Coordinates of C-alpha atoms and ligand atoms in Angstrom, one line a residue:
X1 CA -197.9 -137.8 -62.5
X2 CA -195.4 -136.6 -65.1
X3 CA -194.1 -133.1 -65.3
X4 CA -192.5 -131.1 -68.2
X5 CA -191.3 -127.5 -68.3
X6 CA -192.1 -125.3 -71.2
X7 CA -191.8 -121.7 -72.3
X8 CA -194.4 -120.3 -74.8
X9 CA -197.7 -118.4 -75.3
X10 CA -200.8 -119.9 -73.7
X11 CA -203.0 -119.2 -76.7
X12 CA -200.7 -121.5 -78.8
X13 CA -200.8 -124.6 -76.5
X14 CA -202.4 -127.6 -78.0
X15 CA -203.6 -129.1 -74.8
X16 CA -206.6 -130.5 -72.9
X17 CA -206.4 -127.5 -70.7
X18 CA -204.5 -124.2 -70.2
X19 CA -204.5 -122.7 -66.7
X20 CA -204.2 -119.0 -66.3
X21 CA -204.6 -116.7 -63.3
X22 CA -206.9 -113.8 -62.5
X23 CA -206.1 -111.4 -59.6
X24 CA -208.7 -109.9 -57.3
X25 CA -210.4 -107.8 -58.3
X26 CA -211.0 -108.8 -61.9
X27 CA -207.3 -108.1 -62.9
X28 CA -206.0 -110.3 -65.7
X29 CA -202.5 -111.8 -65.2
X30 CA -200.2 -111.6 -68.3
X31 CA -201.1 -114.9 -69.5
X32 CA -204.9 -114.3 -69.0
X33 CA -204.3 -111.3 -70.9
X34 CA -202.8 -113.0 -73.9
X35 CA -205.8 -115.4 -74.1
X36 CA -208.2 -112.5 -73.9
X37 CA -206.4 -110.8 -76.9
X38 CA -206.4 -114.0 -78.9
X39 CA -210.2 -114.5 -78.2
X40 CA -211.1 -110.8 -78.9
X41 CA -211.8 -109.8 -75.4
X42 CA -213.8 -113.1 -74.4
X43 CA -212.1 -113.5 -71.0
X44 CA -212.6 -109.8 -70.2
X45 CA -216.3 -110.2 -71.1
X46 CA -216.8 -113.1 -68.8
X47 CA -215.1 -111.2 -66.0
X48 CA -217.3 -108.2 -66.5
X49 CA -220.3 -110.5 -66.0
X50 CA -219.2 -111.3 -62.6
X51 CA -218.3 -115.0 -63.0
X52 CA -214.7 -114.6 -61.8
X53 CA -213.6 -112.0 -59.3
X54 CA -210.3 -113.3 -58.8
X55 CA -210.8 -114.5 -55.1
X56 CA -207.9 -116.8 -54.1
X57 CA -208.6 -120.4 -54.9
X58 CA -211.7 -119.8 -57.0
X59 CA -212.0 -121.5 -60.4
X60 CA -213.9 -121.1 -63.6
X61 CA -213.6 -123.9 -66.4
X62 CA -214.3 -122.4 -70.0
X63 CA -214.6 -124.6 -73.1
X64 CA -213.7 -123.9 -76.7
X65 CA -212.3 -120.5 -76.2
X66 CA -212.0 -119.1 -79.7
X67 CA -208.6 -118.0 -80.8
X68 CA -206.8 -120.7 -78.7
X69 CA -205.6 -124.1 -79.5
X70 CA -206.6 -125.8 -76.2
X71 CA -209.9 -127.6 -75.4
X72 CA -210.3 -125.7 -72.2
X73 CA -209.1 -122.8 -70.5
X74 CA -209.2 -122.7 -66.6
X75 CA -209.2 -119.4 -64.7
X76 CA -207.8 -119.5 -61.3
X77 CA -208.4 -116.8 -58.8
X78 CA -205.0 -115.5 -57.3
X79 CA -206.3 -113.0 -54.7
X80 CA -204.8 -109.6 -54.4
X81 CA -201.8 -109.1 -56.5
X82 CA -199.7 -107.3 -53.9
X83 CA -200.5 -110.2 -51.4
X84 CA -199.6 -113.0 -53.7
X85 CA -197.0 -114.8 -51.6
X86 CA -195.8 -118.4 -50.8
X87 CA -199.2 -119.5 -49.4
X88 CA -201.3 -118.0 -52.0
X89 CA -199.1 -119.4 -54.8
X90 CA -199.5 -122.9 -53.3
X91 CA -203.3 -122.4 -52.8
X92 CA -203.8 -121.5 -56.4
X93 CA -201.8 -124.5 -57.7
X94 CA -204.0 -126.8 -55.3
X95 CA -207.1 -125.3 -56.6
X96 CA -206.2 -125.8 -60.2
X97 CA -204.9 -129.4 -59.8
X98 CA -207.9 -130.5 -57.7
X99 CA -210.3 -129.2 -60.4
X100 CA -208.3 -130.6 -63.2
X101 CA -208.3 -134.1 -61.6
X102 CA -212.1 -134.0 -61.3
X103 CA -212.7 -132.9 -64.8
X104 CA -212.0 -134.8 -68.2
X105 CA -208.5 -133.4 -68.7
X106 CA -205.7 -135.8 -68.2
X107 CA -203.1 -133.4 -69.0
X108 CA -202.7 -129.4 -68.8
X109 CA -200.4 -126.6 -69.2
X110 CA -200.2 -124.3 -66.1
X111 CA -199.2 -120.8 -66.5
X112 CA -199.5 -119.9 -62.7
X113 CA -195.7 -120.7 -62.3
X114 CA -195.1 -117.4 -64.4
X115 CA -196.4 -115.2 -61.7
X116 CA -194.2 -113.3 -59.5
X117 CA -194.0 -114.4 -56.0
X118 CA -192.3 -112.1 -53.5
X119 CA -188.6 -113.2 -52.8
X120 CA -189.0 -116.4 -54.9
X121 CA -187.3 -117.4 -58.1
X122 CA -188.7 -119.5 -60.9
X123 CA -187.0 -122.7 -59.6
X124 CA -188.9 -122.2 -56.2
X125 CA -192.2 -121.8 -58.0
X126 CA -191.7 -124.9 -60.1
X127 CA -190.4 -127.1 -57.2
X128 CA -193.5 -126.1 -55.1
X129 CA -196.0 -126.4 -58.0
X130 CA -194.8 -130.0 -58.5
X131 CA -195.0 -130.8 -54.8
X132 CA -198.4 -129.2 -54.2
X133 CA -199.8 -130.9 -57.4
X134 CA -198.7 -134.3 -56.1
X135 CA -200.0 -133.6 -52.6
X136 CA -203.3 -132.5 -54.1
X137 CA -204.0 -135.7 -55.9
X138 CA -202.7 -138.0 -53.2
X139 CA -205.3 -140.6 -51.9
X140 CA -205.0 -143.3 -49.3
X141 CA -207.5 -146.1 -50.4
X142 CA -205.4 -149.3 -50.1
X143 CA -207.3 -150.4 -47.1
X144 CA -210.7 -150.0 -48.8
X145 CA -212.1 -153.1 -50.3
X146 CA -213.0 -151.2 -53.4
X147 CA -210.8 -148.1 -54.1
X148 CA -212.9 -145.3 -55.6
X149 CA -211.9 -144.7 -59.1
X150 CA -211.1 -141.4 -60.7
X151 CA -212.6 -141.4 -64.1
X152 CA -209.9 -139.5 -66.0
X153 CA -207.1 -138.8 -63.5
X154 CA -204.6 -136.0 -64.2
X155 CA -201.6 -137.7 -65.6
X156 CA -199.3 -135.0 -67.1
X157 CA -198.7 -131.4 -66.1
X158 CA -196.6 -128.9 -68.1
X159 CA -195.4 -126.0 -66.1
X160 CA -194.7 -122.8 -68.0
X161 CA -191.7 -120.7 -67.2
X162 CA -191.3 -117.0 -68.4
X163 CA -188.2 -117.4 -70.5
X164 CA -186.4 -120.1 -72.6
X165 CA -183.4 -119.4 -70.3
X166 CA -185.4 -120.5 -67.4
X167 CA -185.9 -124.1 -68.7
X168 CA -182.8 -125.6 -67.4
X169 CA -183.4 -124.3 -63.8
X170 CA -187.1 -125.3 -64.1
X171 CA -186.2 -128.9 -65.1
X172 CA -183.8 -129.3 -62.2
X173 CA -186.4 -127.7 -59.7
X174 CA -189.1 -130.1 -61.1
X175 CA -186.8 -133.0 -60.4
X176 CA -186.4 -131.8 -56.8
X177 CA -190.1 -131.2 -56.4
X178 CA -190.8 -134.6 -57.6
X179 CA -188.2 -136.4 -55.3
X180 CA -189.5 -134.5 -52.4
X181 CA -193.1 -135.3 -53.2
X182 CA -192.2 -139.0 -53.4
X183 CA -190.6 -138.8 -50.1
X184 CA -193.7 -137.0 -48.6
X185 CA -196.0 -139.7 -50.2
X186 CA -193.9 -142.5 -48.7
X187 CA -194.1 -140.8 -45.2
X188 CA -197.9 -140.2 -45.6
X189 CA -198.7 -143.8 -46.6
X190 CA -196.6 -145.2 -43.6
X191 CA -198.3 -142.8 -41.3
X192 CA -201.8 -143.7 -42.6
X193 CA -201.4 -147.4 -42.5
X194 CA -202.9 -148.7 -39.2
X195 CA -200.9 -150.0 -36.4
X196 CA -201.8 -153.6 -37.2
X197 CA -200.2 -153.3 -40.5
X198 CA -197.4 -150.8 -40.2
X199 CA -195.6 -152.7 -37.4
X200 CA -191.8 -152.4 -36.6
X201 CA -191.2 -155.4 -38.9
X202 CA -193.2 -153.5 -41.7
X203 CA -191.0 -150.4 -41.2
X204 CA -187.8 -152.7 -41.4
X205 CA -189.2 -154.4 -44.7
X206 CA -189.9 -150.7 -46.1
X207 CA -186.5 -149.8 -45.5
X208 CA -185.1 -152.9 -47.2
X209 CA -187.4 -152.1 -50.1
X210 CA -185.9 -148.6 -50.4
X211 CA -182.4 -150.2 -50.5
X212 CA -183.5 -152.5 -53.2
X213 CA -185.0 -149.7 -55.2
X214 CA -182.0 -147.4 -54.6
X215 CA -178.7 -149.5 -54.4
X216 CA -176.9 -146.5 -53.0
X217 CA -178.9 -146.9 -49.8
X218 CA -177.4 -149.6 -47.3
X219 CA -179.8 -151.0 -44.8
X220 CA -179.3 -153.0 -41.7
X221 CA -182.3 -154.2 -39.6
X222 CA -181.5 -155.3 -36.0
X223 CA -183.8 -157.7 -34.2
X224 CA -184.4 -158.0 -30.5
X225 CA -181.3 -160.0 -29.7
X226 CA -179.0 -157.7 -31.5
X227 CA -180.5 -154.7 -29.7
X228 CA -180.2 -156.4 -26.4
X229 CA -176.6 -157.4 -27.2
X230 CA -175.8 -153.6 -27.8
X231 CA -177.2 -152.8 -24.4
X232 CA -180.1 -150.5 -25.4
X233 CA -181.8 -151.0 -22.1
X234 CA -183.9 -147.6 -22.3
X235 CA -185.2 -148.6 -25.8
X236 CA -186.0 -152.2 -24.8
X237 CA -188.0 -151.1 -21.6
X238 CA -190.6 -149.6 -23.9
X239 CA -191.1 -152.8 -25.9
X240 CA -191.4 -155.1 -22.9
X241 CA -195.3 -155.0 -22.9
X242 CA -195.8 -155.7 -26.5
X243 CA -196.1 -159.1 -28.4
X244 CA -194.9 -157.3 -31.5
X245 CA -191.1 -157.5 -31.8
X246 CA -189.0 -154.3 -31.9
X247 CA -186.5 -153.4 -34.8
X248 CA -183.5 -151.0 -34.9
X249 CA -183.1 -149.6 -38.4
X250 CA -179.8 -148.4 -39.7
X251 CA -179.8 -146.7 -43.0
X252 CA -176.7 -145.3 -44.8
X253 CA -176.4 -143.3 -48.0
X254 CA -172.8 -142.1 -48.7
X255 CA -172.8 -140.1 -51.8
X256 CA -170.3 -137.3 -50.8
X257 CA -166.5 -137.5 -50.4
X258 CA -165.5 -140.0 -47.9
X259 CA -163.8 -137.4 -45.6
X260 CA -167.2 -135.5 -45.3
X261 CA -168.6 -136.4 -41.9
X262 CA -172.0 -137.7 -42.0
X263 CA -175.3 -136.1 -41.1
X264 CA -177.5 -138.3 -38.8
X265 CA -181.2 -138.4 -38.8
X266 CA -182.9 -140.2 -35.9
X267 CA -186.6 -141.0 -36.2
X268 CA -189.2 -142.0 -33.4
X269 CA -190.9 -145.0 -34.7
X270 CA -193.5 -145.9 -32.2
X271 CA -196.0 -147.7 -34.3
X272 CA -198.6 -147.5 -31.7
X273 CA -198.6 -145.5 -28.5
X274 CA -201.2 -146.7 -25.8
X275 CA -199.2 -145.0 -23.0
X276 CA -198.3 -148.5 -21.7
X277 CA -199.1 -148.8 -17.9
X278 CA -199.5 -145.0 -17.7
X279 CA -202.5 -145.7 -20.2
X280 CA -203.9 -142.9 -22.3
X281 CA -207.6 -142.1 -22.3
X282 CA -209.7 -143.7 -25.0
X283 CA -210.7 -140.6 -27.0
X284 CA -208.6 -140.1 -30.1
X285 CA -206.3 -143.0 -29.1
X286 CA -206.4 -144.3 -32.7
X287 CA -204.3 -141.2 -33.6
X288 CA -201.3 -142.8 -31.9
X289 CA -200.9 -145.0 -34.9
X290 CA -199.2 -141.6 -36.2
X291 CA -196.6 -141.9 -33.4
X292 CA -194.0 -143.3 -35.9
X293 CA -194.2 -140.0 -38.0
X294 CA -190.5 -139.2 -37.2
X295 CA -189.4 -142.6 -38.5
X296 CA -191.7 -142.1 -41.7
X297 CA -190.1 -138.7 -42.2
X298 CA -186.5 -140.1 -42.0
X299 CA -187.4 -142.7 -44.6
X300 CA -189.1 -140.2 -46.9
X301 CA -186.0 -138.0 -46.7
X302 CA -183.7 -140.9 -47.6
X303 CA -186.0 -141.7 -50.5
X304 CA -185.8 -138.1 -51.8
X305 CA -182.0 -137.7 -51.6
X306 CA -181.4 -141.0 -53.2
X307 CA -183.7 -140.2 -56.0
X308 CA -181.7 -137.0 -56.5
X309 CA -178.4 -138.7 -56.1
X310 CA -177.6 -135.7 -53.7
X311 CA -174.1 -135.3 -52.7
X312 CA -174.6 -136.0 -49.0
X313 CA -173.3 -138.5 -46.5
X314 CA -176.4 -139.5 -44.6
X315 CA -177.0 -142.0 -41.7
X316 CA -180.6 -142.8 -40.6
X317 CA -181.2 -144.5 -37.3
X318 CA -184.8 -145.7 -36.3
X319 CA -185.7 -147.3 -33.0
X320 CA -189.2 -148.8 -33.6
X321 CA -191.6 -150.6 -31.3
X322 CA -195.0 -150.5 -29.9
X323 CA -195.9 -149.2 -26.4
X324 CA -198.4 -151.4 -24.8
X325 CA -199.6 -152.4 -21.2
X326 CA -199.4 -156.0 -20.2
X327 CA -198.2 -158.2 -17.3
X328 CA -194.5 -157.9 -18.6
X329 CA -194.7 -154.1 -19.2
X330 CA -192.4 -151.6 -17.6
X331 CA -194.1 -150.1 -14.5
X332 CA -193.8 -146.5 -13.2
X333 CA -190.9 -146.4 -10.9
X334 CA -188.9 -149.0 -12.9
X335 CA -185.3 -148.0 -13.2
X336 CA -183.4 -149.0 -16.5
X337 CA -179.9 -148.5 -17.8
X338 CA -179.5 -146.8 -21.1
X339 CA -176.8 -147.5 -23.8
X340 CA -174.9 -144.4 -22.5
X341 CA -174.6 -146.1 -19.1
X342 CA -176.9 -143.4 -17.5
X343 CA -179.8 -144.9 -15.4
X344 CA -183.3 -143.5 -15.9
X345 CA -186.2 -143.7 -13.4
X346 CA -189.4 -144.2 -15.6
X347 CA -192.0 -142.2 -13.7
X348 CA -194.4 -142.3 -16.6
X349 CA -194.4 -145.1 -19.3
X350 CA -196.2 -142.7 -21.7
X351 CA -193.0 -140.6 -22.0
X352 CA -191.7 -143.4 -24.3
X353 CA -190.5 -141.6 -27.2
X354 CA -187.5 -140.0 -25.4
X355 CA -186.5 -143.6 -24.0
X356 CA -186.0 -145.1 -27.4
X357 CA -184.5 -141.9 -28.9
X358 CA -182.0 -141.8 -26.1
X359 CA -180.3 -145.0 -27.1
X360 CA -180.4 -144.1 -30.8
X361 CA -178.8 -140.9 -29.9
X362 CA -175.9 -142.6 -28.1
X363 CA -175.7 -145.1 -31.0
X364 CA -175.1 -142.1 -33.2
X365 CA -171.8 -141.1 -31.5
X366 CA -170.0 -143.9 -33.4
X367 CA -170.5 -142.1 -36.8
X368 CA -168.6 -139.0 -35.4
X369 CA -171.3 -137.1 -37.1
X370 CA -171.1 -133.4 -38.5
X371 CA -174.6 -133.1 -36.8
X372 CA -177.5 -135.2 -35.6
X373 CA -181.2 -134.2 -36.1
X374 CA -183.9 -136.3 -34.4
X375 CA -187.5 -136.1 -35.5
X376 CA -190.2 -137.2 -33.1
X377 CA -193.9 -136.8 -32.4
X378 CA -192.7 -136.4 -28.8
X379 CA -195.2 -134.2 -26.6
X380 CA -198.8 -133.1 -26.7
X381 CA -197.4 -129.9 -25.2
X382 CA -195.9 -129.1 -28.7
X383 CA -199.4 -128.9 -30.1
X384 CA -200.3 -126.5 -27.3
X385 CA -197.2 -124.3 -27.9
X386 CA -197.1 -123.9 -31.7
X387 CA -200.3 -125.5 -32.9
X388 CA -200.2 -127.1 -36.3
X389 CA -198.2 -124.4 -38.0
X390 CA -194.7 -125.3 -37.1
X391 CA -192.6 -128.0 -35.3
X392 CA -190.4 -127.0 -32.5
X393 CA -186.7 -126.9 -33.0
X394 CA -184.5 -127.5 -29.9
X395 CA -180.9 -127.4 -30.5
X396 CA -177.3 -127.3 -28.9
X397 CA -176.1 -125.2 -31.8
X398 CA -177.5 -121.7 -32.9
X399 CA -176.2 -122.2 -36.4
X400 CA -177.8 -125.7 -36.8
X401 CA -181.1 -124.3 -35.4
X402 CA -181.0 -121.3 -37.8
X403 CA -180.3 -123.7 -40.7
X404 CA -183.3 -125.8 -39.9
X405 CA -185.6 -123.0 -39.4
X406 CA -184.4 -121.4 -42.8
X407 CA -184.9 -124.8 -44.6
X408 CA -188.4 -125.0 -43.2
X409 CA -189.2 -121.4 -44.4
X410 CA -188.0 -122.3 -47.8
X411 CA -190.0 -125.5 -47.9
X412 CA -193.2 -123.9 -46.5
X413 CA -192.8 -126.6 -43.8
X414 CA -192.2 -124.4 -40.8
X415 CA -190.0 -124.8 -37.8
X416 CA -189.6 -122.6 -34.9
X417 CA -186.9 -122.2 -32.2
X418 CA -187.7 -123.2 -28.7
X419 CA -185.4 -122.7 -25.5
X420 CA -183.7 -125.3 -23.5
X421 CA -182.6 -123.3 -20.6
X422 CA -180.9 -125.1 -17.7
X423 CA -183.9 -124.2 -15.3
X424 CA -185.7 -127.1 -17.1
X425 CA -183.2 -129.8 -16.3
X426 CA -184.1 -129.6 -12.5
X427 CA -187.6 -131.1 -13.0
X428 CA -185.9 -134.3 -14.2
X429 CA -183.9 -134.9 -11.0
X430 CA -184.4 -138.3 -9.3
X431 CA -183.8 -139.6 -5.8
X432 CA -183.2 -143.1 -7.1
X433 CA -181.7 -143.0 -10.6
X434 CA -179.4 -140.5 -12.5
X435 CA -182.6 -138.8 -13.6
X436 CA -186.3 -139.4 -14.3
X437 CA -188.0 -139.5 -17.8
X438 CA -190.6 -136.8 -17.0
X439 CA -190.7 -133.6 -15.2
X440 CA -194.0 -131.7 -14.2
X441 CA -196.6 -130.6 -16.8
X442 CA -195.2 -127.1 -17.2
X443 CA -193.0 -126.8 -20.4
X444 CA -193.4 -130.5 -21.2
X445 CA -191.8 -130.1 -24.7
X446 CA -188.7 -128.4 -23.3
X447 CA -188.2 -130.9 -20.5
X448 CA -188.5 -133.7 -22.9
X449 CA -185.9 -132.0 -25.2
X450 CA -183.8 -131.4 -22.1
X451 CA -183.9 -135.2 -21.4
X452 CA -182.7 -136.0 -25.0
X453 CA -179.9 -133.6 -24.7
X454 CA -178.3 -135.8 -22.0
X455 CA -177.7 -138.3 -24.6
X456 CA -176.5 -135.8 -27.3
X457 CA -173.6 -134.2 -25.8
X458 CA -170.8 -135.4 -28.2
X459 CA -171.9 -133.7 -31.5
X460 CA -174.1 -130.9 -32.7
X461 CA -177.6 -131.9 -32.3
X462 CA -181.1 -130.6 -32.9
X463 CA -184.4 -132.1 -32.0
X464 CA -187.6 -131.5 -34.1
X465 CA -190.8 -132.1 -32.0
X466 CA -193.3 -132.7 -34.9
X467 CA -196.4 -133.6 -32.7
X468 CA -198.3 -130.8 -34.2
X469 CA -197.5 -131.1 -37.8
X470 CA -197.2 -134.9 -38.6
X471 CA -201.0 -135.4 -39.1
X472 CA -204.1 -133.6 -39.5
X473 CA -207.5 -134.3 -37.5
X474 CA -211.1 -133.9 -38.5
X475 CA -212.4 -134.4 -41.9
X476 CA -209.0 -134.3 -43.5
X477 CA -207.6 -136.7 -41.0
X478 CA -204.3 -138.3 -42.2
X479 CA -200.6 -138.0 -42.3
X480 CA -199.0 -134.9 -43.8
X481 CA -195.5 -136.3 -44.7
X482 CA -194.1 -133.2 -42.7
X483 CA -191.3 -132.6 -42.0
X484 CA -189.9 -134.3 -45.2
X485 CA -189.7 -131.1 -47.2
X486 CA -187.8 -129.3 -44.3
X487 CA -185.3 -132.1 -44.0
X488 CA -184.7 -132.5 -47.6
X489 CA -184.1 -128.6 -48.1
X490 CA -181.8 -128.8 -45.2
X491 CA -179.9 -131.8 -46.6
X492 CA -179.6 -130.2 -50.1
X493 CA -178.4 -126.9 -48.6
X494 CA -175.6 -128.9 -46.9
X495 CA -174.7 -130.4 -50.3
X496 CA -173.8 -127.0 -51.5
X497 CA -171.8 -126.3 -48.6
X498 CA -169.8 -129.6 -48.8
X499 CA -169.0 -129.1 -52.6
Ligands
BES1 N1 -196.7 -139.6 -28.6 C1 -197.0 -138.9 -27.6 C2 -197.1 -137.4 -27.7 C3 -198.3 -136.9 -28.4 C4 -199.4 -136.9 -27.7 C5 -198.3 -136.4 -29.8 C6 -200.6 -136.3 -28.4 C7 -199.3 -135.9 -30.3 C8 -200.5 -135.9 -29.7 C9 -196.0 -139.1 -26.5 O1 -195.3 -140.4 -26.4 C10 -196.6 -138.9 -25.2 O2 -197.4 -139.6 -24.8 N2 -196.1 -137.7 -24.4 C11 -196.6 -137.5 -23.2 C12 -195.6 -137.1 -22.3 C13 -195.9 -136.9 -20.9 C14 -196.2 -138.2 -20.2 C15 -194.8 -136.3 -20.1 C16 -197.6 -136.3 -23.4 O3 -197.4 -135.5 -24.2 O4 -198.6 -136.2 -22.8
MN2 MN1 -196.5 -141.7 -25.1
ZN3 ZN1 -195.4 -141.4 -28.2

């Protein structure tokens, strides 16, 4: 979809559709008011008849509204004016775009971006409108033999800003929104692809394609022999039971001054998690194709910052493999030696994410990073703790934790701080190795983070447990692309600091 920014009166737009808001209860927004005046009170008349109350997300499509130059006028309910905040703004854009995509208009001018949203500037409204619009028309049908066709898909959206002086900021924000949306789209596609297509090798090819499309991205894809030569015994223990060969992806995007230390993103890339010998139960196991959501988010974030040419030095590390049971699989009780030299007693082969991340975190040391953030669908306990609202942030640095939470808030892609008190380390003690890979059930997300922290001592580090946010279940089952918006917001805020 294509986006342009404009400033002007709604009644004067020559367009297939002009989209204006109505507040609950029956209160016209300024743009709806302008259309009402141009049409001699037609909008007010319709509203008095009770066809549009202004309930959030409701829509009413009008044709040939006299006094206007557009073919259609779409009224969108915004809910109560004093409650019009982030969520409500995004909901109203989503309602508008979904309807537009299903009707005959292939382009439209949206005035909802002129509405005041508490604590948000015009740039935020434009960026989010673009992101939400793209997400609303997203479909994943490439595995269907006959993709369902949208008759006249929405191709072009014009977003209105209140003043001509807002145009420049609006255009910049639209570019940001579009780049983030492209990153989200990539992450969703990778997540939605089944485990028999989206293999470790496939993720490697995807990274190479990114580098081909954006030459500023450099990619190296290590195969099993190279991973062995490095000594990543913890990572390799997970891949032993699988016929699908592992990969270790290294991405670099250096677009800030050389002296600026890089930020490192590490993504968990388990392309299917059966649990291994500690086999999972059958119900919903298909959802473990989404266990590479961290890897997908890292690739999505790279896509976005490269598209924007952001002034950041960024490294991406993605350990990727399958977790399968077989005669050669790692068994409970097996002890392995990690790249850090620390030995691990694997008490549960289903706690595999931390095993592959451990070696990637050690590998990250060689970049002398400014900070390292790992992203992983790490524990079911995270879903119990924060549901699907926010990912958990575990960090050795309060400042880093705060920055990530703030970036998530800004991006409507929430993250929330979790503790990592020393008490939780005790559960990982082992009689046979330096420590075990699991503790008891209690505080499972926290002990997982404590395990990771043993490999992340040499730099500022944060861990995002995205198990609750990376995909949706039920009717809307599918990857969300989260936390790409959070990551990109965080990376771009660092851009300002480095300049
Ligand atoms: N990929 C799973 C975590 C997960 C499970 C995410 C369900 C979303 C939904 C991870 O590898 C795992 O299996 N974790 C175990 C850890 C346990 C064995 C300590 C879990 O959460 O049960
Ligand atoms: Mn597992
Ligand atoms: Zn897993």
